[in-house]
Amino acid sequence: MMTYNAVDENIRAGGDYMKLEQCGADGGARCQGEASTSGCCGGGGWWWWAKLVMVVLFVVVLGAVFCKWVGPFFMDKEIIPIIIWEKETFSTSMLALIVFCSLAIFPTFLIPSTPSMWIAGMTFGYGYGFLLIIGAVSIGVTIPYFIGSLFCHRIHEWLERYPKRASIIRLAGEGNWFNQFRAVTLIRISPFPYMVYNYCAMATDVKYGPYLLGTMVGMVPEIFVALYTGILITALANASHDRHSLSALEIIFNVIGFCTTVVTTVIITLYAKKRLNELQTQEELLLQ
């Protein structure tokens, strides 16, 4: 009986081994699909949809609570007092100077400057706000670019510690003027750290012209999102301060504008990330 069991187990093991060998030989994707089908779709598909519905309901309830209680409270206690203090303390020209200087200086010290963009949107709107931001940003990315040239050796050492990110940065220094401009634009749109690249760009031998122009073009989506955020904050603060609710048309426009802004930004970011990966793959194939 023990001999029979041992032989039977060997036969079963051999059959499994032959089955695995066949899977590896004529199609791992088919075997993987069979495993995933038996493990997921066969018995757990309904639970995935149930969890998705619960997550959506939770987000909807959380959003309703925020709009009903948290949002107005935050507006009354934080946003509106800041806006009133800002208008009473600074003139329009002084605010323009403050926003410009902060956007031009903060990136050098690795300080986020997005709140300054919000203020530009709240005070100057899309037109003057965009011109103010784009002019200040051109200075804000230029200063770290030339400072980075003084520390090229240390920057190269840092890039060697992170080869994957370094390969993305080095794409900007490859090829002709247009290739460098395209790579810098994609890096600016992608989720790569904005202030880190300001200092690392010089170490990749990217020229100043494509670096500056690519930065200006690549930052356009971020600038418009920040301007829209500032304008939306002002609209909500005015409605809360005057103690009147937004009309149905205003709510629809705000919701559509917010969703359009978010979706557009996500699509552009994903496209830039995909293009960067493709360029990185092409570069690796050329080096092989």
Short mmCIF file of N, CA, C and O in Angstrom, two decimals, residues 55-111:
data_model
loop_
_atom_site.label_atom_id
_atom_site.label_comp_id
_atom_site.label_asym_id
_atom_site.label_seq_id
_atom_site.Cartn_x
_atom_site.Cartn_y
_atom_site.Cartn_z
N VAL A 55 -16.78 51.89 -1.69
CA VAL A 55 -15.80 52.99 -1.77
C VAL A 55 -16.45 54.23 -2.37
O VAL A 55 -16.26 55.35 -1.89
N VAL A 56 -17.23 54.04 -3.45
CA VAL A 56 -17.90 55.18 -4.09
C VAL A 56 -18.88 55.83 -3.13
O VAL A 56 -18.95 57.07 -3.01
N LEU A 57 -19.66 55.02 -2.41
CA LEU A 57 -20.61 55.58 -1.44
C LEU A 57 -19.90 56.33 -0.34
O LEU A 57 -20.34 57.40 0.09
N PHE A 58 -18.77 55.79 0.12
CA PHE A 58 -18.01 56.46 1.17
C PHE A 58 -17.50 57.82 0.68
O PHE A 58 -17.56 58.81 1.42
N VAL A 59 -16.99 57.85 -0.55
CA VAL A 59 -16.49 59.12 -1.11
C VAL A 59 -17.62 60.13 -1.25
O VAL A 59 -17.46 61.33 -0.95
N VAL A 60 -18.79 59.68 -1.71
CA VAL A 60 -19.93 60.58 -1.88
C VAL A 60 -20.37 61.14 -0.53
O VAL A 60 -20.61 62.35 -0.38
N VAL A 61 -20.48 60.27 0.48
CA VAL A 61 -20.88 60.73 1.81
C VAL A 61 -19.85 61.69 2.39
O VAL A 61 -20.18 62.73 2.97
N LEU A 62 -18.57 61.35 2.22
CA LEU A 62 -17.51 62.22 2.71
C LEU A 62 -17.54 63.58 2.02
O LEU A 62 -17.37 64.63 2.66
N GLY A 63 -17.78 63.59 0.70
CA GLY A 63 -17.87 64.86 -0.02
C GLY A 63 -19.07 65.68 0.43
O GLY A 63 -18.98 66.90 0.56
N ALA A 64 -20.22 65.01 0.68
CA ALA A 64 -21.40 65.73 1.16
C ALA A 64 -21.16 66.34 2.53
O ALA A 64 -21.55 67.49 2.80
N VAL A 65 -20.52 65.60 3.42
CA VAL A 65 -20.21 66.12 4.75
C VAL A 65 -19.27 67.32 4.65
O VAL A 65 -19.44 68.33 5.34
N PHE A 66 -18.27 67.22 3.77
CA PHE A 66 -17.32 68.32 3.62
C PHE A 66 -18.01 69.57 3.09
O PHE A 66 -17.78 70.67 3.58
N CYS A 67 -18.86 69.39 2.05
CA CYS A 67 -19.54 70.55 1.47
C CYS A 67 -20.55 71.16 2.43
O CYS A 67 -20.79 72.38 2.40
N LYS A 68 -21.16 70.34 3.29
CA LYS A 68 -22.21 70.84 4.17
C LYS A 68 -21.66 71.49 5.43
O LYS A 68 -22.16 72.55 5.85
N TRP A 69 -20.63 70.89 6.04
CA TRP A 69 -20.16 71.40 7.34
C TRP A 69 -18.69 71.82 7.33
O TRP A 69 -18.37 72.92 7.75
N VAL A 70 -17.81 70.96 6.85
CA VAL A 70 -16.38 71.25 6.95
C VAL A 70 -15.99 72.42 6.06
O VAL A 70 -15.27 73.33 6.50
N GLY A 71 -16.46 72.42 4.80
CA GLY A 71 -16.11 73.48 3.87
C GLY A 71 -16.51 74.86 4.35
O GLY A 71 -15.67 75.76 4.45
N PRO A 72 -17.80 75.10 4.69
CA PRO A 72 -18.18 76.42 5.18
C PRO A 72 -17.44 76.84 6.45
O PRO A 72 -17.09 78.01 6.62
N PHE A 73 -17.22 75.88 7.37
CA PHE A 73 -16.49 76.21 8.60
C PHE A 73 -15.07 76.65 8.28
O PHE A 73 -14.56 77.65 8.82
N PHE A 74 -14.41 75.92 7.38
CA PHE A 74 -13.05 76.27 7.00
C PHE A 74 -13.01 77.61 6.28
O PHE A 74 -12.08 78.42 6.48
N MET A 75 -14.02 77.89 5.45
CA MET A 75 -14.08 79.17 4.76
C MET A 75 -14.24 80.33 5.75
O MET A 75 -13.56 81.35 5.65
N ASP A 76 -15.14 80.16 6.71
CA ASP A 76 -15.41 81.24 7.67
C ASP A 76 -14.24 81.48 8.61
O ASP A 76 -13.96 82.63 8.98
N LYS A 77 -13.54 80.43 9.00
CA LYS A 77 -12.49 80.56 10.01
C LYS A 77 -11.10 80.80 9.44
O LYS A 77 -10.25 81.38 10.13
N GLU A 78 -10.84 80.37 8.21
CA GLU A 78 -9.49 80.44 7.67
C GLU A 78 -9.40 81.27 6.38
O GLU A 78 -8.67 82.26 6.33
N ILE A 79 -10.16 80.87 5.36
CA ILE A 79 -9.97 81.47 4.04
C ILE A 79 -10.43 82.92 4.00
O ILE A 79 -9.69 83.81 3.57
N ILE A 80 -11.66 83.17 4.46
CA ILE A 80 -12.20 84.53 4.40
C ILE A 80 -11.38 85.52 5.21
O ILE A 80 -11.07 86.62 4.72
N PRO A 81 -10.98 85.21 6.45
CA PRO A 81 -10.12 86.17 7.18
C PRO A 81 -8.80 86.46 6.46
O PRO A 81 -8.32 87.60 6.48
N ILE A 82 -8.21 85.44 5.82
CA ILE A 82 -6.96 85.66 5.09
C ILE A 82 -7.19 86.59 3.90
O ILE A 82 -6.39 87.50 3.64
N ILE A 83 -8.29 86.36 3.17
CA ILE A 83 -8.58 87.20 2.01
C ILE A 83 -8.84 88.64 2.44
O ILE A 83 -8.36 89.60 1.81
N ILE A 84 -9.61 88.82 3.51
CA ILE A 84 -9.90 90.17 4.01
C ILE A 84 -8.61 90.85 4.47
O ILE A 84 -8.36 92.04 4.16
N TRP A 85 -7.77 90.14 5.20
CA TRP A 85 -6.50 90.71 5.66
C TRP A 85 -5.60 91.07 4.48
O TRP A 85 -4.93 92.11 4.48
N GLU A 86 -5.60 90.22 3.48
CA GLU A 86 -4.78 90.48 2.29
C GLU A 86 -5.23 91.74 1.57
O GLU A 86 -4.40 92.58 1.18
N LYS A 87 -6.54 91.92 1.41
CA LYS A 87 -7.05 93.10 0.70
C LYS A 87 -6.83 94.39 1.50
O LYS A 87 -6.60 95.45 0.92
N GLU A 88 -6.94 94.29 2.83
CA GLU A 88 -6.78 95.48 3.66
C GLU A 88 -5.32 95.86 3.86
O GLU A 88 -5.01 97.01 4.13
N THR A 89 -4.41 94.89 3.74
CA THR A 89 -3.00 95.15 4.04
C THR A 89 -2.19 95.52 2.81
O THR A 89 -1.32 96.40 2.88
N PHE A 90 -2.45 94.87 1.69
CA PHE A 90 -1.62 95.05 0.50
C PHE A 90 -2.45 95.63 -0.64
O PHE A 90 -3.62 95.29 -0.81
N SER A 91 -1.81 96.49 -1.42
CA SER A 91 -2.42 96.97 -2.65
C SER A 91 -2.22 95.92 -3.75
O SER A 91 -1.47 94.94 -3.59
N THR A 92 -2.88 96.14 -4.88
CA THR A 92 -2.77 95.18 -5.98
C THR A 92 -1.34 95.10 -6.51
O THR A 92 -0.81 94.01 -6.79
N SER A 93 -0.69 96.24 -6.65
CA SER A 93 0.69 96.24 -7.13
C SER A 93 1.63 95.57 -6.14
O SER A 93 2.57 94.86 -6.54
N MET A 94 1.38 95.75 -4.84
CA MET A 94 2.21 95.10 -3.83
C MET A 94 2.02 93.58 -3.86
O MET A 94 2.99 92.82 -3.73
N LEU A 95 0.78 93.15 -4.02
CA LEU A 95 0.53 91.71 -4.13
C LEU A 95 1.22 91.12 -5.36
O LEU A 95 1.77 90.02 -5.30
N ALA A 96 1.20 91.84 -6.47
CA ALA A 96 1.88 91.37 -7.68
C ALA A 96 3.37 91.21 -7.42
O ALA A 96 3.99 90.22 -7.85
N LEU A 97 3.96 92.16 -6.71
CA LEU A 97 5.39 92.09 -6.40
C LEU A 97 5.70 90.91 -5.47
O LEU A 97 6.69 90.19 -5.67
N ILE A 98 4.83 90.69 -4.47
CA ILE A 98 5.04 89.58 -3.53
C ILE A 98 4.94 88.25 -4.25
O ILE A 98 5.77 87.34 -4.05
N VAL A 99 3.91 88.09 -5.08
CA VAL A 99 3.74 86.84 -5.82
C VAL A 99 4.92 86.61 -6.75
O VAL A 99 5.46 85.49 -6.83
N PHE A 100 5.34 87.65 -7.45
CA PHE A 100 6.46 87.52 -8.38
C PHE A 100 7.74 87.11 -7.66
O PHE A 100 8.45 86.19 -8.10
N CYS A 101 8.05 87.78 -6.57
CA CYS A 101 9.28 87.48 -5.84
C CYS A 101 9.26 86.08 -5.23
O CYS A 101 10.27 85.37 -5.24
N SER A 102 8.11 85.68 -4.71
CA SER A 102 8.03 84.34 -4.10
C SER A 102 8.21 83.26 -5.16
O SER A 102 8.92 82.26 -4.94
N LEU A 103 7.60 83.43 -6.33
CA LEU A 103 7.74 82.44 -7.39
C LEU A 103 9.15 82.41 -7.97
O LEU A 103 9.62 81.38 -8.45
N ALA A 104 9.83 83.54 -7.91
CA ALA A 104 11.18 83.62 -8.45
C ALA A 104 12.24 83.12 -7.47
O ALA A 104 13.29 82.64 -7.89
N ILE A 105 11.97 83.22 -6.16
CA ILE A 105 12.99 82.90 -5.15
C ILE A 105 12.75 81.56 -4.48
O ILE A 105 13.70 80.82 -4.19
N PHE A 106 11.50 81.19 -4.22
CA PHE A 106 11.19 79.98 -3.45
C PHE A 106 11.81 78.71 -4.05
O PHE A 106 12.32 77.87 -3.30
N PRO A 107 11.76 78.48 -5.39
CA PRO A 107 12.35 77.23 -5.92
C PRO A 107 13.83 77.08 -5.61
O PRO A 107 14.32 75.95 -5.50
N THR A 108 14.56 78.19 -5.46
CA THR A 108 15.98 78.10 -5.14
C THR A 108 16.21 77.47 -3.77
O THR A 108 17.18 76.74 -3.56
N PHE A 109 15.29 77.74 -2.84
CA PHE A 109 15.40 77.21 -1.48
C PHE A 109 14.50 75.99 -1.26
O PHE A 109 14.23 75.62 -0.11
N LEU A 110 14.03 75.39 -2.36
CA LEU A 110 13.19 74.18 -2.31
C LEU A 110 11.92 74.39 -1.50
O LEU A 110 11.45 73.50 -0.79
N ILE A 111 11.33 75.58 -1.62
CA ILE A 111 10.08 75.92 -0.94
C ILE A 111 8.95 75.85 -1.96
O ILE A 111 9.05 76.46 -3.03
#
